[in-house]
Amino acid sequence: MPVSFPSSLDLARFLPEILLTIFGTLLMVLDPVIHRRSTNLFGHLTLLALAAAMGAAVYAGSLEGPAFGGMLIVDGFATFFRVLVIAAGMLTVLASYRFLQRENAEAGEYHALLLFSLAGQCLMAAANDLIIVFIGLEISSIASYVLAGYLRDDKRANEAALKYFLLGSFATAFFLYGVAILYGSTGTVRLDQIRVVLNGPNAPFPVFVTLAAALLLVGVGFKVSAAPFQVWAPDVYQGAPTPVAAFLSAAPKAAAFAVFLRIFTIALEPIGNAWEPLAWGSALLSMTIGNFAALLQSNIKRMLAYSSIAHAGYVLVALTARSDTGTSAAMFYLAAYALMNLGAFAVVCHLSGKGERYLSLDDFSGLGQKQPFTAAMLTIFLLSLIGVPLTGGFFGKFYIFQAALESHLVWLTVLGLLNSAVAAYYYLRVMVMMYMHEPGEAVADAEPLPHGLQLALVLPALGTLILGIFPNWVLEFTSHSAALMK
Amino acid sequence: MNPVLAVLALPLVAFLAALAIPRSQPQNSRWWALASSLAIFVVSLILVATFNHSLGQEQFFIDRQWIASPDIHFAISVNGVSLWLIVLSTFLTPLCVLISWRSIQNRVKEFYAFLLLLEFGLIGVFVAQDLFLFYVFWEISLVPMYFLIGVWGHERRIYAAVKFFLYTMAGSMLMLTAIIYLYNLTGTFSYAAILDRLASGKLVFAPGEQMLLFLAFFVAFAIKVPLFPLHTWLPDAHVEAPSAGSIMLAAVMLKMGAYGILHFCVPLFPRAARACAPWIVVLAIIGIIYGALVAMVQPNLKKLVAYSSVSHLGFVVLGIFSFTRMGLDGAVYQMLNHGISTGALFAFVGLLYERRHSLEIADYGGVATVAPWLSTVFLVTTLASIGLPMLNNFVGEFLVLQGTATVHFTWTVYASLGAILAACYMLWMYQRVFYGEVNPEVRHHIFDLHPREWAVAVPLLAMMLWMGVYPQSFLPPVGKVNDAILQQSQVDVPVRVALPVRVEAARAR
């Protein structure tokens, strides 16, 4: 493939990744220099870096077009996911301030890893080439593996990191296999070209392409924690430090779905009939396993992990719809999901206390009496996760199932919506604890809400409500960019 | 300003203002809730005054686009049926505030805030003319009621609250599926526009399709009504809820289901509705008799009233599915009657509970000797609930039975059994609680009505009498709407028919 020297336009379109990498490296360099007690400084610097990257992503979004000979493509879709993951990063940083102080953890490395992971995710959002997808996926994942085990002295964190790493590498191998077969049979790794070849007169033998699709599905399915590749998620979310778990459930997942959508709705759309049943099954399985397993959890982080599996299932429903509405619905839902889930995890992070002692559902008892504001915020997130109207979660779900019905997926819709009625039960349990029980030990121990966390709660809560009351503001963008993607 | 918008918006404003009152001033919360809910009631009376009672169509239409794609509108209006249901909500809310004045002592601010939010949701359900908007309000009303039961209820409140939430949620998910399906079929959520297309033959359902859509809506509504065998959440919710919760639940929330059947199920899916009618009627009659029999053996006062609700609501469903003008009128009137008389029963049972701290019938006896006025108002309410002539329920039940008799006399025979049984269980309950030997505990704890409680009792009794003696103040606009619904329910979908008036109104805008 001929690669010309990058033009300034190429670099401008690549600016968010460049900035994130530069700032990440800078933090690494500064780490030994700055006094290790001044954790807040790293947080401030990271927020600055993310604000710059956000600006760069918006700027790059104004210069739509391919970069580096078509390996990257900056379109509305890419910009949407870049902004989304960077925003998720910001909320994670806000939620991490107190956490890092409390656990006495080194802040420099932590934030640097976060920035590297985000760089990988931004790359994934804009990738138009399977190799770039792979590189982005690896950058994002390797940083995430380390983050999951960030608390070195914590056994559970170690276990989580190791599990995440082993299973993650295994899944990546599947992904690479898929890439190899697809390259072998179509002669290209560029997504748009694969589509052309598959549509063309010399389309390769369908069995190989279908096999490649299945392998890619396994690889990406793992990253988005879709069933039946979901087993790692509860252990990792439980073991990882809470802000990291929050981050993992939002940003890498959104980026992986971006890749998912691009590969399957662009490159592999010509063989859509072959992979649709797989996505259908995975969607239903994810929703069902996620929701029913979440019913049985007593640990809040595990519960949220299973719930995140179920929500991956909802997004897969949108993917199964194989339409522009579906893509747009998935984008909208991922934004809503990132907000409500980050918010819910931020509350968990606040309440869990030093050493993350308080993670059981019972520990939420009486939160409504002692800290009504925190409880009210969590209520908004939970209502949104249930899918009660006027929250982003509801509108996202509505939009997904509308897309599904448009594509005549009646059964998937009915089963999916009934699933979300089941899901109401476990979210309600948390509300029951907060409002209908007397305060327990955890709530008595809870400190007043620090400023960083206040922001990490108020911003997603506002976002959730805005997405629920004025979905237009985001919907116009998502449906526009979904339509232009091809 | 459009009076419908005012009635809808004020509770929301009142709710937000109630949130701003500091937690440390519970008395201010109470007064605010009382003042604002009275103001809303007055505004709703203005709505009644400005409403043209001689027209059967939707009035005070507002239609603004809310979301561009999918095409969702903020479309609200009232007709002769929803008008009275709105007034019922606004009439009962101040009474609920008064009845909770002393009995709610912890988290007062939140309690009244949720009560006002509930009022907002309920009114929204009755005015929404966009299917999506309707669903939004339907779900919104669920949240405050969940908290009212779960936080301020009795011992098993959590179980009851969660059961209530999940039952409704499961039903409404099916309804949401059907709403989206309809949208994908027609490209609009506008109720009027869909009716229009149905009537003009532009929209044709396949027979199976119509049946499934009907059932998806119907199950959601039937859970709310509740229709036998979907009623099991109701006794739990009623028994565990605080008085105000029970009142709003019985008086208004159950009517959401009946209103939904009348307003959406029958006109939108006329053929399926008629095809299912015999089966639904059987369930309604089972509900009437079963509810009455179970009520008879209840040792718990609230449970007794709850099962009597199952029985009374059976009459409403029966009336609707008789497809006669009289039956429909009776059903709507019965919805209002049940709101007043069962609301009153729950209020007065609440007064007994406040004094004696027990809901067991066996813990009472001889209350009439100690508290003659309380016993008198309770007696009037009991008689109203039984269906004594001159009191409200009589009119509704009579119309339903007469309407049913013209199409299917056997149905009437079975349903009237329920009316007879009602006399048995209510009077027996009254006898055990109020007459007989004075229980020493009763003598010790129970005292007569004081002024605040009179303020609750008098309006309720006055309404029972008024609605029983002069139903003509309420029925004419109801009849007009029912004519339109009946006409629409004749639509044998593929066949072109004359447009009902309400659709013309929608076209005119």
Short mmCIF file of N, CA and C in Angstrom, two decimals, chain A residues 146-256:
data_model
loop_
_atom_site.label_atom_id
_atom_site.label_comp_id
_atom_site.label_asym_id
_atom_site.label_seq_id
_atom_site.Cartn_x
_atom_site.Cartn_y
_atom_site.Cartn_z
N VAL A 146 -3.24 -2.92 32.91
CA VAL A 146 -2.43 -2.41 34.01
C VAL A 146 -3.30 -1.66 35.01
N LEU A 147 -4.22 -0.85 34.46
CA LEU A 147 -5.09 -0.08 35.35
C LEU A 147 -5.92 -1.00 36.25
N ALA A 148 -6.37 -2.12 35.69
CA ALA A 148 -7.20 -3.02 36.49
C ALA A 148 -6.44 -3.55 37.70
N GLY A 149 -5.14 -3.71 37.54
CA GLY A 149 -4.35 -4.20 38.66
C GLY A 149 -3.57 -3.11 39.35
N TYR A 150 -4.11 -1.89 39.28
CA TYR A 150 -3.30 -0.76 39.71
C TYR A 150 -2.95 -0.80 41.19
N LEU A 151 -3.87 -1.31 42.00
CA LEU A 151 -3.55 -1.41 43.44
C LEU A 151 -2.75 -2.69 43.65
N ARG A 152 -1.42 -2.54 43.63
CA ARG A 152 -0.54 -3.71 43.59
C ARG A 152 -0.73 -4.63 44.78
N ASP A 153 -1.07 -4.05 45.94
CA ASP A 153 -1.12 -4.87 47.15
C ASP A 153 -2.46 -5.56 47.32
N ASP A 154 -3.36 -5.27 46.44
CA ASP A 154 -4.70 -5.83 46.56
C ASP A 154 -4.77 -7.14 45.78
N LYS A 155 -5.05 -8.22 46.48
CA LYS A 155 -5.08 -9.53 45.82
C LYS A 155 -6.14 -9.59 44.72
N ARG A 156 -7.30 -9.05 45.06
CA ARG A 156 -8.39 -9.14 44.08
C ARG A 156 -8.04 -8.37 42.82
N ALA A 157 -7.37 -7.22 43.01
CA ALA A 157 -6.99 -6.43 41.84
C ALA A 157 -5.99 -7.19 40.98
N ASN A 158 -5.08 -7.89 41.65
CA ASN A 158 -4.11 -8.68 40.88
C ASN A 158 -4.80 -9.76 40.08
N GLU A 159 -5.73 -10.43 40.76
CA GLU A 159 -6.45 -11.50 40.07
C GLU A 159 -7.21 -10.93 38.88
N ALA A 160 -7.84 -9.77 39.13
CA ALA A 160 -8.62 -9.15 38.06
C ALA A 160 -7.74 -8.84 36.87
N ALA A 161 -6.57 -8.24 37.15
CA ALA A 161 -5.70 -7.83 36.06
C ALA A 161 -5.23 -9.04 35.27
N LEU A 162 -4.85 -10.10 36.00
CA LEU A 162 -4.33 -11.28 35.32
C LEU A 162 -5.41 -11.92 34.45
N LYS A 163 -6.59 -12.02 35.03
CA LYS A 163 -7.70 -12.62 34.29
C LYS A 163 -8.02 -11.80 33.04
N TYR A 164 -8.07 -10.52 33.24
CA TYR A 164 -8.37 -9.61 32.15
C TYR A 164 -7.32 -9.76 31.06
N PHE A 165 -6.07 -9.81 31.48
CA PHE A 165 -4.98 -9.90 30.51
C PHE A 165 -5.03 -11.20 29.73
N LEU A 166 -5.16 -12.32 30.48
CA LEU A 166 -5.11 -13.62 29.80
C LEU A 166 -6.27 -13.78 28.82
N LEU A 167 -7.47 -13.52 29.33
CA LEU A 167 -8.63 -13.70 28.46
C LEU A 167 -8.63 -12.68 27.34
N GLY A 168 -8.17 -11.46 27.68
CA GLY A 168 -8.11 -10.41 26.67
C GLY A 168 -7.18 -10.77 25.54
N SER A 169 -6.01 -11.30 25.87
CA SER A 169 -5.05 -11.67 24.81
C SER A 169 -5.62 -12.79 23.96
N PHE A 170 -6.29 -13.71 24.64
CA PHE A 170 -6.91 -14.82 23.94
C PHE A 170 -7.91 -14.29 22.91
N ALA A 171 -8.72 -13.35 23.34
CA ALA A 171 -9.73 -12.78 22.44
C ALA A 171 -9.07 -12.02 21.31
N THR A 172 -7.98 -11.32 21.63
CA THR A 172 -7.29 -10.58 20.58
C THR A 172 -6.78 -11.53 19.51
N ALA A 173 -6.34 -12.72 19.95
CA ALA A 173 -5.87 -13.71 18.99
C ALA A 173 -6.99 -14.08 18.02
N PHE A 174 -8.18 -14.26 18.56
CA PHE A 174 -9.32 -14.54 17.68
C PHE A 174 -9.51 -13.43 16.68
N PHE A 175 -9.42 -12.21 17.20
CA PHE A 175 -9.62 -11.05 16.34
C PHE A 175 -8.60 -11.06 15.20
N LEU A 176 -7.33 -11.32 15.57
CA LEU A 176 -6.27 -11.32 14.56
C LEU A 176 -6.50 -12.41 13.53
N TYR A 177 -6.93 -13.55 13.99
CA TYR A 177 -7.26 -14.64 13.09
C TYR A 177 -8.27 -14.19 12.05
N GLY A 178 -9.30 -13.53 12.57
CA GLY A 178 -10.35 -13.03 11.68
C GLY A 178 -9.78 -12.06 10.67
N VAL A 179 -8.93 -11.16 11.14
CA VAL A 179 -8.32 -10.18 10.24
C VAL A 179 -7.52 -10.90 9.16
N ALA A 180 -6.76 -11.90 9.61
CA ALA A 180 -5.90 -12.61 8.66
C ALA A 180 -6.75 -13.29 7.59
N ILE A 181 -7.79 -13.97 7.99
CA ILE A 181 -8.61 -14.68 7.01
C ILE A 181 -9.28 -13.70 6.06
N LEU A 182 -9.76 -12.60 6.64
CA LEU A 182 -10.42 -11.61 5.81
C LEU A 182 -9.44 -11.02 4.80
N TYR A 183 -8.23 -10.77 5.26
CA TYR A 183 -7.21 -10.23 4.36
C TYR A 183 -6.89 -11.26 3.29
N GLY A 184 -6.75 -12.50 3.73
CA GLY A 184 -6.44 -13.57 2.78
C GLY A 184 -7.49 -13.71 1.71
N SER A 185 -8.74 -13.55 2.08
CA SER A 185 -9.78 -13.81 1.07
C SER A 185 -10.17 -12.57 0.28
N THR A 186 -9.94 -11.37 0.84
CA THR A 186 -10.33 -10.19 0.07
C THR A 186 -9.13 -9.40 -0.42
N GLY A 187 -7.97 -9.63 0.14
CA GLY A 187 -6.78 -8.94 -0.31
C GLY A 187 -6.64 -7.53 0.20
N THR A 188 -7.43 -7.16 1.17
CA THR A 188 -7.31 -5.80 1.70
C THR A 188 -7.70 -5.79 3.17
N VAL A 189 -7.20 -4.80 3.90
CA VAL A 189 -7.62 -4.64 5.29
C VAL A 189 -8.42 -3.35 5.49
N ARG A 190 -8.57 -2.60 4.41
CA ARG A 190 -9.35 -1.36 4.51
C ARG A 190 -10.83 -1.70 4.51
N LEU A 191 -11.55 -1.11 5.46
CA LEU A 191 -12.95 -1.50 5.64
C LEU A 191 -13.80 -1.22 4.41
N ASP A 192 -13.63 -0.02 3.83
CA ASP A 192 -14.47 0.31 2.68
C ASP A 192 -14.13 -0.57 1.48
N GLN A 193 -12.84 -0.92 1.37
CA GLN A 193 -12.46 -1.77 0.24
C GLN A 193 -12.97 -3.19 0.40
N ILE A 194 -12.96 -3.67 1.65
CA ILE A 194 -13.50 -5.01 1.89
C ILE A 194 -14.95 -5.07 1.42
N ARG A 195 -15.66 -4.01 1.73
CA ARG A 195 -17.06 -3.96 1.32
C ARG A 195 -17.19 -4.03 -0.20
N VAL A 196 -16.32 -3.27 -0.86
CA VAL A 196 -16.38 -3.26 -2.32
C VAL A 196 -16.09 -4.66 -2.86
N VAL A 197 -15.06 -5.30 -2.30
CA VAL A 197 -14.71 -6.63 -2.79
C VAL A 197 -15.86 -7.62 -2.57
N LEU A 198 -16.43 -7.54 -1.36
CA LEU A 198 -17.50 -8.50 -1.05
C LEU A 198 -18.73 -8.26 -1.91
N ASN A 199 -18.94 -7.02 -2.30
CA ASN A 199 -20.08 -6.72 -3.16
C ASN A 199 -19.79 -7.03 -4.62
N GLY A 200 -18.52 -7.12 -4.95
CA GLY A 200 -18.12 -7.19 -6.34
C GLY A 200 -18.34 -8.56 -6.97
N PRO A 201 -17.98 -8.64 -8.23
CA PRO A 201 -18.19 -9.89 -8.97
C PRO A 201 -17.25 -11.00 -8.51
N ASN A 202 -16.08 -10.64 -8.01
CA ASN A 202 -15.12 -11.66 -7.59
C ASN A 202 -15.15 -11.89 -6.09
N ALA A 203 -16.34 -11.88 -5.55
CA ALA A 203 -16.46 -12.06 -4.11
C ALA A 203 -15.87 -13.40 -3.70
N PRO A 204 -15.14 -13.41 -2.61
CA PRO A 204 -14.50 -14.67 -2.19
C PRO A 204 -15.53 -15.68 -1.70
N PHE A 205 -15.03 -16.90 -1.57
CA PHE A 205 -15.86 -18.00 -1.12
C PHE A 205 -16.51 -17.62 0.21
N PRO A 206 -17.84 -17.64 0.30
CA PRO A 206 -18.50 -17.08 1.48
C PRO A 206 -18.14 -17.76 2.79
N VAL A 207 -17.77 -19.03 2.75
CA VAL A 207 -17.49 -19.73 4.01
C VAL A 207 -16.35 -19.05 4.76
N PHE A 208 -15.30 -18.65 3.99
CA PHE A 208 -14.16 -18.03 4.66
C PHE A 208 -14.54 -16.69 5.26
N VAL A 209 -15.32 -15.93 4.51
CA VAL A 209 -15.68 -14.61 5.00
C VAL A 209 -16.56 -14.74 6.24
N THR A 210 -17.46 -15.73 6.18
CA THR A 210 -18.33 -15.94 7.33
C THR A 210 -17.51 -16.35 8.55
N LEU A 211 -16.54 -17.22 8.29
CA LEU A 211 -15.66 -17.64 9.39
C LEU A 211 -14.94 -16.43 9.97
N ALA A 212 -14.44 -15.59 9.07
CA ALA A 212 -13.75 -14.38 9.54
C ALA A 212 -14.69 -13.52 10.36
N ALA A 213 -15.93 -13.39 9.88
CA ALA A 213 -16.90 -12.58 10.61
C ALA A 213 -17.11 -13.16 12.00
N ALA A 214 -17.22 -14.48 12.07
CA ALA A 214 -17.46 -15.11 13.37
C ALA A 214 -16.28 -14.87 14.30
N LEU A 215 -15.06 -14.98 13.76
CA LEU A 215 -13.89 -14.77 14.60
C LEU A 215 -13.80 -13.32 15.08
N LEU A 216 -14.10 -12.39 14.17
CA LEU A 216 -14.09 -10.99 14.58
C LEU A 216 -15.14 -10.74 15.65
N LEU A 217 -16.28 -11.41 15.48
CA LEU A 217 -17.35 -11.26 16.46
C LEU A 217 -16.89 -11.72 17.84
N VAL A 218 -16.14 -12.83 17.86
CA VAL A 218 -15.63 -13.31 19.14
C VAL A 218 -14.70 -12.27 19.76
N GLY A 219 -13.77 -11.77 18.92
CA GLY A 219 -12.78 -10.83 19.44
C GLY A 219 -13.42 -9.57 19.97
N VAL A 220 -14.27 -8.96 19.17
CA VAL A 220 -14.89 -7.71 19.61
C VAL A 220 -15.94 -7.99 20.67
N GLY A 221 -16.63 -9.10 20.52
CA GLY A 221 -17.64 -9.47 21.53
C GLY A 221 -17.02 -9.56 22.91
N PHE A 222 -15.80 -10.05 22.98
CA PHE A 222 -15.12 -10.09 24.27
C PHE A 222 -14.92 -8.68 24.81
N LYS A 223 -14.46 -7.79 23.94
CA LYS A 223 -14.15 -6.44 24.41
C LYS A 223 -15.39 -5.71 24.90
N VAL A 224 -16.54 -6.00 24.31
CA VAL A 224 -17.75 -5.31 24.76
C VAL A 224 -18.48 -6.12 25.82
N SER A 225 -17.87 -7.22 26.25
CA SER A 225 -18.46 -8.12 27.24
C SER A 225 -19.85 -8.57 26.84
N ALA A 226 -19.95 -9.06 25.60
CA ALA A 226 -21.23 -9.64 25.16
C ALA A 226 -21.18 -11.13 25.42
N ALA A 227 -22.32 -11.70 25.80
CA ALA A 227 -22.38 -13.14 26.02
C ALA A 227 -22.25 -13.83 24.66
N PRO A 228 -21.67 -14.99 24.56
CA PRO A 228 -21.12 -15.83 25.63
C PRO A 228 -19.65 -15.54 25.95
N PHE A 229 -19.18 -14.35 25.73
CA PHE A 229 -17.76 -14.04 26.00
C PHE A 229 -17.67 -13.06 27.17
N GLN A 230 -18.60 -13.20 28.12
CA GLN A 230 -18.73 -12.17 29.14
C GLN A 230 -18.12 -12.56 30.47
N VAL A 231 -17.64 -13.82 30.61
CA VAL A 231 -17.32 -14.30 31.95
C VAL A 231 -16.28 -13.48 32.69
N TRP A 232 -15.42 -12.80 31.96
CA TRP A 232 -14.38 -12.03 32.65
C TRP A 232 -14.94 -10.81 33.36
N ALA A 233 -16.02 -10.26 32.81
CA ALA A 233 -16.45 -8.93 33.25
C ALA A 233 -16.73 -8.84 34.76
N PRO A 234 -17.55 -9.72 35.33
CA PRO A 234 -17.84 -9.54 36.76
C PRO A 234 -16.60 -9.59 37.64
N ASP A 235 -15.69 -10.52 37.35
CA ASP A 235 -14.49 -10.63 38.18
C ASP A 235 -13.61 -9.39 38.03
N VAL A 236 -13.47 -8.94 36.81
CA VAL A 236 -12.60 -7.79 36.59
C VAL A 236 -13.20 -6.53 37.20
N TYR A 237 -14.48 -6.32 36.99
CA TYR A 237 -15.11 -5.12 37.55
C TYR A 237 -15.05 -5.15 39.07
N GLN A 238 -15.21 -6.34 39.61
CA GLN A 238 -15.21 -6.44 41.07
C GLN A 238 -13.82 -6.17 41.63
N GLY A 239 -12.81 -6.75 40.96
CA GLY A 239 -11.47 -6.65 41.49
C GLY A 239 -10.81 -5.31 41.21
N ALA A 240 -11.12 -4.73 40.07
CA ALA A 240 -10.44 -3.50 39.69
C ALA A 240 -10.85 -2.38 40.63
N PRO A 241 -9.95 -1.39 40.83
CA PRO A 241 -10.34 -0.23 41.63
C PRO A 241 -11.61 0.39 41.05
N THR A 242 -12.49 0.89 41.89
CA THR A 242 -13.80 1.31 41.40
C THR A 242 -13.75 2.35 40.28
N PRO A 243 -12.91 3.40 40.38
CA PRO A 243 -12.91 4.34 39.25
C PRO A 243 -12.46 3.66 37.95
N VAL A 244 -11.56 2.70 38.08
CA VAL A 244 -11.11 1.98 36.89
C VAL A 244 -12.26 1.14 36.33
N ALA A 245 -12.98 0.49 37.22
CA ALA A 245 -14.12 -0.30 36.77
C ALA A 245 -15.12 0.60 36.04
N ALA A 246 -15.32 1.80 36.61
CA ALA A 246 -16.22 2.75 35.96
C ALA A 246 -15.73 3.05 34.56
N PHE A 247 -14.43 3.32 34.48
CA PHE A 247 -13.84 3.65 33.19
C PHE A 247 -13.99 2.49 32.21
N LEU A 248 -13.66 1.27 32.68
CA LEU A 248 -13.70 0.10 31.81
C LEU A 248 -15.10 -0.13 31.27
N SER A 249 -16.09 0.14 32.12
CA SER A 249 -17.44 -0.14 31.67
C SER A 249 -17.94 0.92 30.70
N ALA A 250 -17.24 2.03 30.59
CA ALA A 250 -17.74 3.09 29.72
C ALA A 250 -16.89 3.27 28.47
N ALA A 251 -15.64 3.71 28.67
CA ALA A 251 -14.86 4.16 27.51
C ALA A 251 -14.41 3.02 26.59
N PRO A 252 -13.68 2.00 27.11
CA PRO A 252 -13.24 0.95 26.18
C PRO A 252 -14.42 0.25 25.52
N LYS A 253 -15.50 0.16 26.27
CA LYS A 253 -16.67 -0.50 25.72
C LYS A 253 -17.26 0.31 24.57
N ALA A 254 -17.35 1.63 24.78
CA ALA A 254 -17.88 2.48 23.71
C ALA A 254 -17.00 2.39 22.48
N ALA A 255 -15.67 2.43 22.71
CA ALA A 255 -14.76 2.38 21.56
C ALA A 255 -14.87 1.04 20.86
N ALA A 256 -14.97 -0.04 21.64
CA ALA A 256 -15.09 -1.35 21.02
C ALA A 256 -16.37 -1.45 20.21
#
